[in-house]
Amino acid sequence: MTLYKNIPAAVILALVILLSGCATYNDAGAKEQQGVVMGAIIGGIIGSKVGDGDNRSIAIIVGAAAGAFIGGQIGRSMDEKDQQQAAEAALQSLQSKDISTATWNNPASGNHGRFTSSSRYKSGDARVCRSLKHEATINGQAMDDAQRYCLTDEGMWKPVEI
């Protein structure tokens, strides 16, 4: 019976992903489209893990929509090499024992940035966490943002709400 409760959310998630592929994109838009699709999938998965019971369908929909939006924003600006280098720098900074800054640079696109991690601390639920600040220049425009990450029981850094 639980299977049928999740069908509407699964259908809506599939529609979000399919419709994101229906728009017409220029060459740079292909990156945005990939970001939208991947963001929707990841957001939907996260939403399914966060929500429970009747709220699970809503969490999947909200997660997919938010993921699609964020993924599109990132994909529009950063190519695959940018994203790979940025992810490696972020992980390097997160995994350091002390406060750390790790940089990335893609001469082909001209995009570059740095991640700076805060010192580690225990969250209210005793997880090891730290903040990660990203400062970058993407397509000639400066940007920065910050995200809080906590270690899971499996030893993976996962983003959490600040």
Tab-separated table of C-alpha atoms in Angstrom:
chain	number	residue	atom	x	y	z
A	1	MET	CA	0.000	0.000	0.000
A	2	THR	CA	2.905	2.371	0.703
A	3	LEU	CA	3.979	2.052	-2.928
A	4	TYR	CA	0.790	3.761	-4.128
A	5	LYS	CA	1.260	6.722	-1.770
A	6	ASN	CA	4.585	7.570	-3.470
A	7	ILE	CA	3.348	7.215	-7.058
A	8	PRO	CA	2.077	10.834	-7.354
A	9	ALA	CA	5.415	12.178	-6.124
A	10	ALA	CA	7.327	9.881	-8.464
A	11	VAL	CA	5.176	10.973	-11.401
A	12	ILE	CA	5.671	14.654	-10.584
A	13	LEU	CA	9.423	14.142	-10.153
A	14	ALA	CA	9.572	12.399	-13.542
A	15	LEU	CA	7.625	15.252	-15.139
A	16	VAL	CA	9.979	17.855	-13.669
A	17	ILE	CA	12.948	15.990	-15.103
A	18	LEU	CA	11.328	15.402	-18.497
A	19	LEU	CA	10.030	18.944	-18.864
A	20	SER	CA	13.416	20.368	-17.988
A	21	GLY	CA	14.701	18.663	-21.121
A	22	CYS	CA	12.025	20.199	-23.380
A	23	ALA	CA	13.387	23.730	-23.341
A	24	THR	CA	15.553	24.955	-26.201
A	25	TYR	CA	19.122	25.633	-25.135
A	26	ASN	CA	22.132	27.127	-26.858
A	27	ASP	CA	25.562	25.520	-26.473
A	28	ALA	CA	26.057	27.020	-23.013
A	29	GLY	CA	22.521	25.923	-22.136
A	30	ALA	CA	23.457	22.262	-22.435
A	31	LYS	CA	25.401	22.647	-19.184
A	32	GLU	CA	22.373	24.289	-17.608
A	33	GLN	CA	20.109	21.474	-18.779
A	34	GLN	CA	22.440	18.866	-17.292
A	35	GLY	CA	22.508	20.836	-14.050
A	36	VAL	CA	18.702	21.035	-13.954
A	37	VAL	CA	18.296	17.294	-14.491
A	38	MET	CA	20.987	16.275	-12.009
A	39	GLY	CA	19.758	18.826	-9.468
A	40	ALA	CA	16.174	17.577	-9.763
A	41	ILE	CA	17.255	13.974	-9.295
A	42	ILE	CA	19.487	14.725	-6.320
A	43	GLY	CA	16.916	17.072	-4.772
A	44	GLY	CA	14.175	14.469	-5.161
A	45	ILE	CA	16.330	11.798	-3.535
A	46	ILE	CA	17.196	14.097	-0.634
A	47	GLY	CA	13.524	15.020	-0.277
A	48	SER	CA	12.562	11.349	-0.130
A	49	LYS	CA	15.008	10.812	2.738
A	50	VAL	CA	13.866	13.897	4.655
A	51	GLY	CA	10.097	13.475	4.375
A	52	ASP	CA	8.047	10.727	5.930
A	53	GLY	CA	4.428	9.637	5.808
A	54	ASP	CA	2.111	12.084	4.046
A	55	ASN	CA	4.864	14.733	3.976
A	56	ARG	CA	7.194	12.534	1.921
A	57	SER	CA	5.507	13.379	-1.398
A	58	ILE	CA	5.724	17.089	-0.648
A	59	ALA	CA	9.374	16.762	0.386
A	60	ILE	CA	10.199	14.949	-2.874
A	61	ILE	CA	8.483	17.630	-4.967
A	62	VAL	CA	10.102	20.520	-3.088
A	63	GLY	CA	13.499	18.802	-3.176
A	64	ALA	CA	13.247	18.152	-6.913
A	65	ALA	CA	12.162	21.718	-7.674
A	66	ALA	CA	14.861	23.289	-5.496
A	67	GLY	CA	17.490	20.928	-6.873
A	68	ALA	CA	16.480	21.709	-10.449
A	69	PHE	CA	16.750	25.452	-9.815
A	70	ILE	CA	20.108	25.282	-8.025
A	71	GLY	CA	21.521	22.753	-10.497
A	72	GLY	CA	20.496	24.972	-13.412
A	73	GLN	CA	22.197	27.985	-11.872
A	74	ILE	CA	25.426	26.079	-11.348
A	75	GLY	CA	25.313	24.275	-14.685
A	76	ARG	CA	24.730	27.505	-16.588
A	77	SER	CA	27.982	28.938	-15.375
A	78	MET	CA	30.397	26.072	-14.823
A	79	ASP	CA	31.480	23.421	-17.300
A	80	GLU	CA	32.249	19.819	-16.339
A	81	LYS	CA	35.945	20.526	-15.706
A	82	ASP	CA	35.054	23.521	-13.492
A	83	GLN	CA	32.625	21.395	-11.491
A	84	GLN	CA	35.132	18.546	-11.112
A	85	GLN	CA	37.924	20.835	-9.951
A	86	ALA	CA	35.621	22.729	-7.582
A	87	ALA	CA	34.310	19.484	-6.068
A	88	GLU	CA	37.866	18.217	-5.511
A	89	ALA	CA	38.886	21.503	-3.844
A	90	ALA	CA	35.765	21.489	-1.640
A	91	LEU	CA	36.439	17.928	-0.502
A	92	GLN	CA	40.101	18.711	0.152
A	93	SER	CA	39.122	21.653	2.348
A	94	LEU	CA	36.401	19.687	4.176
A	95	GLN	CA	38.684	16.726	4.894
A	96	SER	CA	41.529	18.789	6.349
A	97	LYS	CA	41.981	18.550	10.101
A	98	ASP	CA	42.470	22.298	10.555
A	99	ILE	CA	41.058	25.445	8.965
A	100	SER	CA	41.992	25.083	5.322
A	101	THR	CA	41.796	26.830	1.967
A	102	ALA	CA	41.875	24.845	-1.271
A	103	THR	CA	41.856	26.501	-4.698
A	104	TRP	CA	40.715	25.424	-8.149
A	105	ASN	CA	41.429	26.943	-11.547
A	106	ASN	CA	40.361	26.072	-15.091
A	107	PRO	CA	42.479	28.027	-17.606
A	108	ALA	CA	40.272	26.799	-20.463
A	109	SER	CA	37.157	28.528	-19.087
A	110	GLY	CA	38.895	31.238	-17.057
A	111	ASN	CA	36.812	30.235	-14.028
A	112	HIS	CA	38.535	29.841	-10.679
A	113	GLY	CA	37.820	29.861	-6.985
A	114	ARG	CA	38.694	28.781	-3.494
A	115	PHE	CA	37.018	26.955	-0.643
A	116	THR	CA	37.783	27.845	2.966
A	117	SER	CA	36.646	25.552	5.756
A	118	SER	CA	35.990	26.590	9.335
A	119	SER	CA	37.273	24.665	12.309
A	120	ARG	CA	35.373	21.495	13.122
A	121	TYR	CA	32.710	21.575	15.833
A	122	LYS	CA	30.052	19.304	17.331
A	123	SER	CA	26.456	20.027	16.357
A	124	GLY	CA	23.541	19.758	18.795
A	125	ASP	CA	23.097	16.116	17.806
A	126	ALA	CA	26.836	15.398	18.357
A	127	ARG	CA	27.772	15.259	14.656
A	128	VAL	CA	31.113	16.667	13.506
A	129	CYS	CA	30.368	19.691	11.318
A	130	ARG	CA	32.091	22.637	9.687
A	131	SER	CA	31.196	25.546	7.434
A	132	LEU	CA	32.607	25.839	3.933
A	133	LYS	CA	32.860	29.172	2.148
A	134	HIS	CA	33.210	29.247	-1.645
A	135	GLU	CA	34.562	32.355	-3.347
A	136	ALA	CA	34.813	32.144	-7.126
A	137	THR	CA	34.980	34.077	-10.357
A	138	ILE	CA	32.623	32.511	-12.896
A	139	ASN	CA	32.343	34.031	-16.378
A	140	GLY	CA	34.072	37.143	-15.060
A	141	GLN	CA	31.623	37.651	-12.173
A	142	ALA	CA	32.613	37.317	-8.523
A	143	MET	CA	30.375	35.131	-6.399
A	144	ASP	CA	30.490	33.678	-2.930
A	145	ASP	CA	28.370	31.440	-0.794
A	146	ALA	CA	28.632	29.320	2.331
A	147	GLN	CA	27.248	25.958	3.316
A	148	ARG	CA	27.351	23.892	6.504
A	149	TYR	CA	28.455	20.245	6.194
A	150	CYS	CA	28.295	17.446	8.746
A	151	LEU	CA	29.896	14.011	8.733
A	152	THR	CA	27.531	11.077	8.369
A	153	ASP	CA	27.970	7.758	10.181
A	154	GLU	CA	29.525	6.496	6.926
A	155	GLY	CA	32.189	9.219	7.019
A	156	MET	CA	30.731	11.283	4.142
A	157	TRP	CA	30.372	15.070	4.288
A	158	LYS	CA	26.730	16.007	3.644
A	159	PRO	CA	25.323	19.546	3.310
A	160	VAL	CA	22.847	20.575	6.007
A	161	GLU	CA	20.745	23.683	6.573
A	162	ILE	CA	22.519	26.574	8.215
